[in-house]
Short mmCIF file of C-alpha atoms and ligand atoms in Angstrom, two decimals:
data_model
loop_
_atom_site.label_atom_id
_atom_site.label_comp_id
_atom_site.label_asym_id
_atom_site.label_seq_id
_atom_site.Cartn_x
_atom_site.Cartn_y
_atom_site.Cartn_z
CA MET A 1 -2.01 4.87 32.59
CA SER A 2 -2.95 0.98 32.20
CA GLU A 3 -2.49 -1.41 30.05
CA ILE A 4 -5.08 -2.88 27.14
CA PHE A 5 -3.48 -5.69 25.90
CA GLN A 6 -3.35 -7.26 29.34
CA GLY A 7 -1.45 -10.67 28.98
CA ILE A 8 0.67 -10.82 25.68
CA PRO A 9 3.97 -9.52 25.80
CA GLU A 10 6.04 -8.13 23.60
CA ILE A 11 6.47 -10.66 20.80
CA LYS A 12 10.25 -11.57 19.86
CA TYR A 13 11.65 -13.66 16.88
CA GLU A 14 11.74 -17.21 18.08
CA GLY A 15 12.35 -18.70 14.72
CA PRO A 16 10.13 -21.44 12.70
CA GLN A 17 10.51 -24.08 15.38
CA SER A 18 9.35 -22.22 17.57
CA LYS A 19 5.32 -23.39 17.90
CA ASN A 20 4.47 -19.94 20.62
CA PRO A 21 1.93 -18.35 18.94
CA LEU A 22 2.75 -14.87 20.17
CA ALA A 23 6.20 -15.06 18.12
CA PHE A 24 7.47 -14.09 15.33
CA LYS A 25 9.03 -16.98 12.92
CA TYR A 26 10.54 -15.84 10.21
CA TYR A 27 10.86 -11.96 11.28
CA ASP A 28 13.38 -11.45 12.74
CA PRO A 29 14.85 -7.65 12.81
CA GLU A 30 18.32 -7.29 13.17
CA LYS A 31 19.41 -10.29 10.31
CA VAL A 32 20.62 -9.42 7.65
CA VAL A 33 19.97 -10.25 4.43
CA MET A 34 21.87 -8.84 1.70
CA GLY A 35 23.55 -5.97 3.59
CA LYS A 36 20.62 -4.45 4.96
CA THR A 37 18.41 -5.61 8.39
CA MET A 38 14.70 -7.01 8.25
CA LYS A 39 14.32 -3.68 10.08
CA GLU A 40 15.34 -1.25 7.02
CA HIS A 41 13.91 -3.78 3.95
CA LEU A 42 10.70 -4.13 5.71
CA PRO A 43 9.28 -0.32 7.01
CA PHE A 44 6.44 -2.30 8.54
CA ALA A 45 2.64 -0.06 9.14
CA MET A 46 -0.09 -0.37 11.29
CA ALA A 47 -3.16 0.88 9.91
CA TRP A 48 -5.29 2.97 12.28
CA TRP A 49 -9.13 2.31 10.44
CA HIS A 50 -8.32 -1.56 10.33
CA ASN A 51 -6.60 -2.05 13.53
CA LEU A 52 -8.13 1.01 16.05
CA CYS A 53 -11.05 1.34 14.15
CA ALA A 54 -12.69 -2.09 12.33
CA ASN A 55 -15.06 -3.33 13.91
CA GLY A 56 -15.56 -6.73 11.98
CA VAL A 57 -19.07 -5.31 10.70
CA ASP A 58 -20.95 -5.76 7.33
CA MET A 59 -23.41 -5.65 5.72
CA PHE A 60 -25.09 -8.27 6.99
CA GLY A 61 -24.39 -7.67 10.52
CA VAL A 62 -23.44 -5.89 13.67
CA GLY A 63 -19.32 -5.59 14.78
CA THR A 64 -18.52 -8.32 16.60
CA ILE A 65 -15.27 -6.63 17.80
CA ASP A 66 -15.03 -4.93 20.41
CA LYS A 67 -12.60 -1.28 19.97
CA SER A 68 -14.01 0.31 22.67
CA PHE A 69 -9.65 -0.26 24.41
CA GLY A 70 -11.87 1.38 27.94
CA ALA A 71 -13.21 4.02 26.33
CA SER A 72 -16.79 4.82 27.89
CA SER A 73 -18.13 5.26 24.87
CA VAL A 74 -17.47 5.26 21.48
CA GLY A 75 -16.96 8.17 19.23
CA THR A 76 -16.26 10.70 21.21
CA MET A 77 -12.70 12.00 22.28
CA GLU A 78 -11.84 9.74 24.43
CA HIS A 79 -12.35 6.77 22.40
CA ALA A 80 -9.86 8.43 20.49
CA LYS A 81 -7.20 8.80 22.72
CA ALA A 82 -8.01 4.97 23.88
CA LYS A 83 -7.53 4.38 20.50
CA VAL A 84 -3.94 6.20 20.17
CA ASP A 85 -3.04 4.67 23.88
CA ALA A 86 -4.01 0.88 22.13
CA GLY A 87 -2.24 1.85 19.01
CA PHE A 88 1.09 2.44 20.38
CA GLU A 89 1.35 -0.29 22.79
CA PHE A 90 0.03 -1.56 20.04
CA MET A 91 3.06 -1.12 17.96
CA LYS A 92 5.77 -1.21 20.52
CA LYS A 93 4.63 -4.60 21.54
CA LEU A 94 5.58 -6.09 18.37
CA GLY A 95 8.14 -3.13 17.09
CA ILE A 96 7.10 -1.75 14.13
CA GLU A 97 7.65 1.48 14.05
CA TYR A 98 4.75 3.27 11.00
CA PHE A 99 1.58 3.71 11.24
CA CYS A 100 -1.04 5.05 8.61
CA PHE A 101 -4.19 7.44 9.21
CA HIS A 102 -6.95 9.32 7.82
CA ASP A 103 -8.40 12.49 9.29
CA VAL A 104 -11.33 10.18 10.05
CA ASP A 105 -9.48 8.07 11.60
CA LEU A 106 -8.66 9.26 14.44
CA VAL A 107 -11.17 11.26 15.58
CA PRO A 108 -15.43 11.95 15.64
CA GLU A 109 -16.39 13.32 12.49
CA ASP A 110 -18.57 16.83 13.26
CA PRO A 111 -20.88 17.84 10.27
CA ASP A 112 -18.59 21.48 11.28
CA ILE A 113 -14.47 21.32 9.49
CA ASN A 114 -14.03 23.80 12.12
CA VAL A 115 -14.83 21.25 15.11
CA THR A 116 -13.92 18.66 13.31
CA ASN A 117 -9.83 21.02 12.56
CA ALA A 118 -9.64 22.27 16.75
CA ARG A 119 -9.87 18.46 17.48
CA LEU A 120 -7.44 16.91 14.66
CA ASP A 121 -5.27 18.91 16.46
CA GLU A 122 -6.32 18.20 20.09
CA ILE A 123 -5.60 14.55 18.99
CA SER A 124 -2.48 15.63 17.24
CA ASP A 125 -0.95 16.55 19.62
CA TYR A 126 -1.21 13.96 21.48
CA ILE A 127 0.14 11.62 19.65
CA LEU A 128 3.01 14.15 19.32
CA GLU A 129 3.56 13.09 22.47
CA LYS A 130 3.12 10.04 22.47
CA MET A 131 6.17 9.19 19.96
CA LYS A 132 8.39 11.35 22.35
CA GLY A 133 10.90 8.73 23.87
CA THR A 134 9.80 5.99 20.37
CA ASN A 135 10.76 5.36 16.65
CA ILE A 136 7.47 5.28 15.66
CA LYS A 137 5.57 7.57 13.38
CA CYS A 138 3.63 8.26 10.56
CA LEU A 139 4.05 6.37 6.90
CA TRP A 140 1.95 8.88 5.05
CA GLY A 141 -1.31 9.87 5.84
CA THR A 142 -4.91 10.85 4.07
CA ALA A 143 -7.93 12.20 4.49
CA ASN A 144 -11.22 9.72 3.95
CA MET A 145 -13.42 12.21 0.69
CA PHE A 146 -14.77 8.99 0.35
CA GLY A 147 -17.13 8.10 3.72
CA ASN A 148 -19.47 10.87 3.85
CA PRO A 149 -22.28 11.20 1.25
CA LYS A 150 -21.51 14.94 0.32
CA TYR A 151 -19.22 12.78 -1.55
CA MET A 152 -21.20 10.58 -2.70
CA ASN A 153 -20.44 11.72 -5.94
CA GLY A 154 -17.55 12.35 -5.57
CA ALA A 155 -14.36 14.47 -4.15
CA GLY A 156 -12.04 15.57 -6.92
CA SER A 157 -14.47 14.61 -8.78
CA THR A 158 -17.14 15.78 -7.83
CA ASN A 159 -20.26 17.81 -9.66
CA SER A 160 -20.56 20.33 -6.82
CA VAL A 161 -18.18 23.06 -6.33
CA ASP A 162 -19.32 24.10 -2.75
CA VAL A 163 -17.83 19.86 -2.45
CA TYR A 164 -14.64 20.76 -3.98
CA CYS A 165 -13.72 22.97 -1.46
CA PHE A 166 -13.79 20.60 1.32
CA ALA A 167 -11.98 18.13 -0.62
CA ALA A 168 -9.24 20.64 -0.43
CA ALA A 169 -9.72 21.30 3.11
CA GLN A 170 -9.37 17.79 3.95
CA ILE A 171 -6.42 17.57 2.08
CA LYS A 172 -4.78 20.15 3.51
CA LYS A 173 -5.71 19.64 7.53
CA ALA A 174 -4.02 15.54 6.19
CA LEU A 175 -1.08 17.14 5.04
CA ASP A 176 -1.51 19.68 8.06
CA LEU A 177 -0.57 16.51 10.41
CA THR A 178 1.13 14.61 8.30
CA VAL A 179 3.99 17.40 8.77
CA LYS A 180 3.50 17.89 11.72
CA LEU A 181 3.46 13.68 13.17
CA GLY A 182 6.99 13.46 10.27
CA GLY A 183 4.64 11.71 7.23
CA ARG A 184 7.47 10.15 4.59
CA GLY A 185 4.27 10.01 2.33
CA TYR A 186 0.49 11.25 1.74
CA VAL A 187 -1.78 9.25 -0.24
CA PHE A 188 -4.05 10.02 -2.42
CA TRP A 189 -7.53 6.76 -2.99
CA GLY A 190 -9.78 7.93 -5.06
CA GLY A 191 -12.52 5.75 -3.41
CA ARG A 192 -15.18 7.09 -5.00
CA GLU A 193 -13.05 8.92 -8.67
CA GLY A 194 -14.97 6.92 -10.67
CA TYR A 195 -18.05 6.64 -11.72
CA GLU A 196 -21.83 4.43 -11.78
CA THR A 197 -22.79 5.66 -14.94
CA LEU A 198 -20.92 7.26 -17.80
CA LEU A 199 -24.47 8.72 -18.98
CA ASN A 200 -25.03 11.38 -16.43
CA THR A 201 -20.54 12.10 -16.31
CA ASP A 202 -18.04 14.48 -18.12
CA MET A 203 -14.85 12.40 -17.87
CA LYS A 204 -12.40 14.81 -19.04
CA PHE A 205 -13.89 17.64 -16.69
CA GLU A 206 -13.55 15.63 -13.93
CA GLN A 207 -10.08 14.19 -14.54
CA GLU A 208 -8.91 18.09 -14.91
CA ASN A 209 -10.21 18.48 -11.92
CA ILE A 210 -8.77 15.63 -9.60
CA ALA A 211 -5.78 16.93 -11.24
CA SER A 212 -6.45 20.64 -10.06
CA LEU A 213 -6.96 19.03 -6.82
CA MET A 214 -3.46 16.93 -6.88
CA LYS A 215 -1.44 19.67 -7.51
CA MET A 216 -2.98 22.53 -5.35
CA ALA A 217 -1.58 19.35 -2.52
CA VAL A 218 1.78 19.42 -4.42
CA ALA A 219 1.66 23.09 -3.65
CA TYR A 220 0.54 23.63 -0.48
CA GLY A 221 2.63 20.47 0.57
CA ARG A 222 5.64 21.63 -0.50
CA SER A 223 4.58 25.48 0.67
CA ILE A 224 4.36 24.44 3.92
CA GLY A 225 7.70 21.75 3.84
CA PHE A 226 6.19 18.05 2.59
CA THR A 227 9.22 16.94 1.31
CA GLY A 228 7.30 13.45 1.05
CA ASP A 229 6.25 12.06 -2.00
CA PHE A 230 2.67 11.75 -2.65
CA TYR A 231 1.29 8.88 -3.53
CA ILE A 232 -1.90 7.64 -5.67
CA GLU A 233 -3.00 4.31 -4.81
CA PRO A 234 -4.47 2.89 -7.69
CA LYS A 235 -7.52 0.36 -7.67
CA PRO A 236 -10.22 -0.34 -10.39
CA LYS A 237 -13.43 -0.65 -8.51
CA GLU A 238 -15.20 -0.67 -5.05
CA PRO A 239 -17.11 1.53 -4.16
CA THR A 240 -17.53 3.39 -7.87
CA SER A 241 -17.86 0.67 -10.84
CA HIS A 242 -15.95 2.55 -12.51
CA GLN A 243 -12.37 4.20 -10.91
CA TYR A 244 -10.36 6.33 -12.96
CA ASP A 245 -7.26 4.95 -10.71
CA PHE A 246 -7.70 2.24 -12.23
CA ASP A 247 -4.28 0.09 -11.91
CA ALA A 248 -0.90 1.46 -11.59
CA ALA A 249 -0.28 2.04 -15.88
CA THR A 250 -3.84 3.95 -15.82
CA ALA A 251 -2.60 6.39 -13.13
CA ILE A 252 1.30 7.19 -14.48
CA GLY A 253 -0.03 8.01 -17.90
CA PHE A 254 -2.64 10.29 -15.71
CA LEU A 255 0.10 12.10 -14.30
CA ARG A 256 2.31 12.20 -16.66
CA GLN A 257 -0.41 13.93 -18.80
CA TYR A 258 -1.06 16.53 -16.08
CA GLY A 259 3.01 16.91 -15.07
CA LEU A 260 2.28 15.16 -11.72
CA ASP A 261 4.72 12.35 -12.38
CA LYS A 262 7.51 14.26 -10.23
CA ASP A 263 5.91 14.58 -6.95
CA PHE A 264 3.73 12.29 -7.35
CA LYS A 265 4.48 7.74 -7.04
CA MET A 266 2.04 4.39 -6.48
CA ASN A 267 0.85 2.92 -3.32
CA ILE A 268 0.99 -0.60 -4.08
CA GLU A 269 -2.33 -3.07 -2.33
CA ALA A 270 -2.04 -6.55 -3.20
CA ASN A 271 -6.10 -7.19 -3.33
CA HIS A 272 -5.88 -3.56 -5.83
CA ALA A 273 -3.94 -5.54 -7.90
CA THR A 274 -6.06 -8.63 -8.12
CA LEU A 275 -9.10 -6.61 -8.64
CA ALA A 276 -7.59 -4.78 -11.76
CA GLY A 277 -6.85 -8.68 -12.97
CA HIS A 278 -3.73 -8.73 -12.14
CA SER A 279 -0.76 -9.43 -10.47
CA PHE A 280 0.72 -8.07 -7.16
CA GLN A 281 3.94 -8.42 -9.25
CA HIS A 282 2.35 -7.14 -11.86
CA GLU A 283 1.83 -4.00 -10.45
CA LEU A 284 4.72 -3.46 -8.49
CA ARG A 285 6.89 -4.17 -11.37
CA VAL A 286 4.99 -1.11 -13.78
CA SER A 287 4.93 1.18 -10.98
CA ALA A 288 9.62 0.26 -11.05
CA ILE A 289 10.35 0.36 -14.28
CA ASN A 290 8.30 4.10 -14.73
CA GLY A 291 10.98 4.77 -11.19
CA MET A 292 7.31 5.52 -9.64
CA LEU A 293 7.23 2.30 -7.04
CA GLY A 294 7.23 4.04 -3.78
CA SER A 295 4.94 2.17 -1.18
CA ILE A 296 2.49 -0.98 -0.68
CA ASP A 297 -0.51 -1.83 1.38
CA ALA A 298 0.64 -5.12 2.40
CA ASN A 299 -2.79 -7.64 1.76
CA GLN A 300 -4.16 -9.47 0.36
CA GLY A 301 -7.08 -10.71 -1.54
CA ASN A 302 -9.34 -14.32 -1.62
CA SER A 303 -9.92 -15.67 -4.81
CA LEU A 304 -12.73 -17.49 -4.56
CA LEU A 305 -14.19 -13.81 -3.88
CA GLY A 306 -14.41 -10.88 -5.65
CA TRP A 307 -13.79 -7.76 -4.44
CA ASP A 308 -11.56 -5.93 -1.71
CA THR A 309 -11.63 -8.17 1.17
CA ASP A 310 -8.47 -6.79 2.78
CA ASN A 311 -7.25 -10.37 4.58
CA PHE A 312 -3.73 -10.32 6.28
CA PRO A 313 -1.15 -11.30 3.81
CA SER A 314 -0.68 -15.67 3.92
CA ASN A 315 1.18 -16.17 0.17
CA VAL A 316 4.34 -17.15 0.83
CA TYR A 317 4.63 -17.73 -3.25
CA ASP A 318 3.75 -13.63 -3.41
CA ALA A 319 4.99 -12.15 -1.47
CA THR A 320 8.30 -13.29 -2.41
CA MET A 321 7.63 -12.26 -5.98
CA ALA A 322 6.56 -8.94 -4.80
CA MET A 323 10.46 -9.00 -2.47
CA TYR A 324 11.66 -10.22 -5.43
CA GLU A 325 10.19 -6.51 -7.52
CA VAL A 326 11.02 -4.49 -4.12
CA LEU A 327 14.79 -5.94 -3.55
CA LYS A 328 15.27 -4.81 -7.51
CA ALA A 329 14.06 -1.98 -7.50
CA GLY A 330 16.37 -1.11 -4.46
CA GLY A 331 13.83 -0.62 -1.31
CA LEU A 332 10.64 1.16 -1.59
CA THR A 333 10.90 5.33 -0.18
CA GLY A 334 8.21 4.68 1.91
CA GLY A 335 7.19 1.19 3.78
CA PHE A 336 4.14 -1.97 4.43
CA ASN A 337 1.71 -0.63 5.46
CA PHE A 338 -1.16 -3.37 6.87
CA ASP A 339 -4.05 -2.68 5.03
CA ALA A 340 -5.84 -5.81 5.95
CA LYS A 341 -8.18 -6.86 8.94
CA ASN A 342 -8.84 -9.76 11.38
CA ARG A 343 -11.43 -11.99 9.80
CA ARG A 344 -14.95 -10.58 11.65
CA PRO A 345 -15.44 -14.57 12.99
CA SER A 346 -11.39 -13.70 15.10
CA ASN A 347 -12.92 -11.11 17.54
CA THR A 348 -9.93 -10.56 20.33
CA TYR A 349 -6.77 -8.98 21.20
CA GLU A 350 -5.55 -12.03 20.13
CA ASP A 351 -6.40 -12.01 17.15
CA MET A 352 -5.01 -8.58 16.56
CA PHE A 353 -1.48 -9.31 16.91
CA TYR A 354 -1.76 -12.96 15.46
CA GLY A 355 -2.44 -11.31 11.89
CA PHE A 356 0.29 -8.98 12.26
CA ILE A 357 2.61 -12.03 13.13
CA LEU A 358 1.53 -13.38 9.93
CA GLY A 359 1.54 -10.78 7.81
CA MET A 360 4.90 -9.61 9.03
CA ASP A 361 6.47 -12.88 8.95
CA THR A 362 4.69 -13.69 5.19
CA PHE A 363 6.92 -10.92 3.65
CA ALA A 364 9.69 -11.58 5.91
CA LEU A 365 9.92 -14.98 4.03
CA GLY A 366 8.93 -12.97 0.82
CA LEU A 367 12.39 -11.14 1.80
CA ILE A 368 14.41 -13.92 2.68
CA LYS A 369 13.43 -16.36 -0.42
CA ALA A 370 13.60 -13.23 -2.56
CA ALA A 371 16.94 -12.90 -1.87
CA GLU A 372 17.50 -16.38 -2.22
CA LEU A 373 16.94 -16.07 -5.58
CA ILE A 374 18.13 -13.54 -6.73
CA GLU A 375 21.21 -14.78 -5.17
CA ASP A 376 20.82 -17.68 -7.35
CA GLY A 377 20.59 -16.23 -10.42
CA ARG A 378 19.33 -19.24 -12.60
CA LEU A 379 15.97 -16.04 -12.96
CA ASP A 380 18.27 -13.60 -13.78
CA GLY A 381 20.60 -15.19 -15.95
CA PHE A 382 17.79 -17.04 -17.78
CA VAL A 383 16.15 -13.42 -19.03
CA LYS A 384 20.07 -12.12 -20.29
CA GLU A 385 20.19 -14.63 -22.37
CA ARG A 386 16.57 -14.82 -23.42
CA TYR A 387 17.34 -11.80 -24.63
CA SER A 388 20.78 -11.78 -26.14
CA SER A 389 19.80 -12.05 -29.54
CA PHE A 390 19.39 -7.44 -28.68
CA GLU A 391 23.46 -8.07 -27.99
CA GLY A 392 25.30 -8.91 -32.09
CA GLU A 393 25.98 -5.20 -33.66
CA LEU A 394 21.74 -4.66 -35.39
CA GLY A 395 20.09 -5.84 -31.58
CA LYS A 396 22.25 -2.06 -30.04
CA LYS A 397 21.56 -0.26 -33.05
CA ILE A 398 18.39 -1.03 -31.96
CA ARG A 399 17.61 -0.59 -28.73
CA ALA A 400 20.52 2.54 -29.35
CA GLY A 401 16.94 3.56 -32.24
CA GLU A 402 19.30 3.90 -34.50
CA THR A 403 17.83 1.78 -37.22
CA THR A 404 15.07 2.59 -40.06
CA LEU A 405 11.66 -0.14 -41.57
CA GLU A 406 13.62 0.09 -44.22
CA GLU A 407 16.61 -1.89 -43.09
CA LEU A 408 15.57 -4.26 -40.84
CA ALA A 409 12.58 -5.37 -43.95
CA ALA A 410 16.03 -5.73 -45.58
CA LYS A 411 17.33 -7.82 -42.99
CA ALA A 412 14.31 -9.48 -42.95
CA ALA A 413 15.15 -10.83 -46.72
CA GLU A 414 18.02 -12.40 -46.59
CA ILE A 415 17.22 -14.08 -42.95
CA LYS A 416 14.40 -14.92 -45.35
CA VAL A 417 12.74 -17.26 -43.10
CA THR A 418 11.60 -16.62 -39.34
CA LYS A 419 13.71 -18.01 -36.86
CA ASN A 420 12.20 -19.92 -33.51
CA PRO A 421 12.78 -17.58 -30.99
CA GLY A 422 14.03 -19.54 -28.16
CA SER A 423 11.76 -21.27 -25.01
CA GLY A 424 10.03 -18.89 -22.68
CA ARG A 425 11.25 -22.44 -19.96
CA GLN A 426 7.57 -21.01 -17.70
CA GLU A 427 7.84 -24.59 -15.78
CA TYR A 428 11.54 -25.16 -15.93
CA LEU A 429 11.50 -21.44 -14.59
CA GLU A 430 8.40 -22.30 -12.05
CA SER A 431 10.29 -25.39 -10.60
CA VAL A 432 13.52 -22.76 -9.60
CA VAL A 433 11.25 -20.65 -7.57
CA ASN A 434 9.71 -24.85 -6.19
CA SER A 435 13.58 -25.59 -5.37
CA VAL A 436 14.60 -22.49 -3.64
CA LEU A 437 11.68 -21.76 -2.11
CA PHE A 438 10.98 -25.41 -0.68
CA LYS A 439 14.20 -26.54 -0.05
C1 LIG B 501 -9.41 1.15 0.12
C2 LIG B 501 -7.98 1.49 0.06
C3 LIG B 501 -7.80 2.65 2.05
C4 LIG B 501 -6.48 3.25 1.61
C5 LIG B 501 -6.20 4.59 1.97
O1 LIG B 501 -10.19 -0.26 -0.53
O2 LIG B 501 -7.11 0.53 0.42
O3 LIG B 501 -7.78 2.37 3.02
O4 LIG B 501 -5.22 2.19 2.18
O5 LIG B 501 -7.11 5.46 2.07
CO1 LIG B 502 -4.43 0.33 1.36
#
């Protein structure tokens, strides 16, 4: 098989001084940070859909990027195999050891699900063959239950029992593929699990049906030996005007309500966090404090645009705060999937590599800086001090749930006048972050 990305070498670490566009400036896989190598901290993954399928098409124009990878016609099994060849060459050249996929990213979908499933068997055999002798494996798999017109009213949330069966069938097959390809996780992104208008929607009915579908997925997954995590990937809107998995807090509440919280964690995407009116760090913190930080879709939005732009991450400040949360949570059970695509005018093979080099370097730098912030200790020290009044006898009793309102009211009556609870020192703390980032 001939080389697809001709003239592009294996991407090596050359350090921040390097001006070589095809080299890492910060991602040094074997460098040890806080007791683990960068490679261990940062299990990076390639998103099959953006990297091997997306061709720059938008609502205003056709594709600008040739992703045929030498196949004589696109949308064929020949093309599906060319994408596998391209994907493995790409991952090897970048030193990426994981990929994520939707079922329909892998093969052309046929109207008859049996034909599609036979194609999926064939392509997954081909992928398994490619995996041999490499460290490359699946990070997570998922079923695309939003693209096909039958899902226009949702998948788990559909009004149609037939469509619900197709959603179940796709999940079953995608779980089979995930297990076959050694996947660490299985994702539910509720792309159309929401509503356009409440005038035609029975919200309780829809949410109960989504939960049932997830329960069946867990039962089936465990029965075929899937030991990994299921993930919900929250997103508040787009494509529907309201999606049920609005943000991490909402999704966690849903999982607990339906008894799914032991099998599920969150897959947090940066651009979805900002669409929900949160920071990326906020969504990671909410997941972490609930023991549900599973995996990350690493990308960033464009603050000038109000939708999911899926840019490659370049913002070192945000990546630092994200890695601060990840380090404090003790790492991820999943990984860092670049759910990111090149801009429409970045339409060459080199641009595909530049996108990943940017993203991997941004997270590597974020990791280095987050570790420095933790080692510096001023942020942690301030937070500890801020709550220190709870370290006294009364505070300890409150924390242990051993006080009554009457008792506390009596204490307030004794104190008489409210005390100043102390400065939040935000500007000082922001300057601490800057001093660590830019030292
Ligand atoms: C869509 C999105 C999806 C999921 C997988 O916004 O992020 O690509 O990651 O379905
Ligand atoms: Co995503």
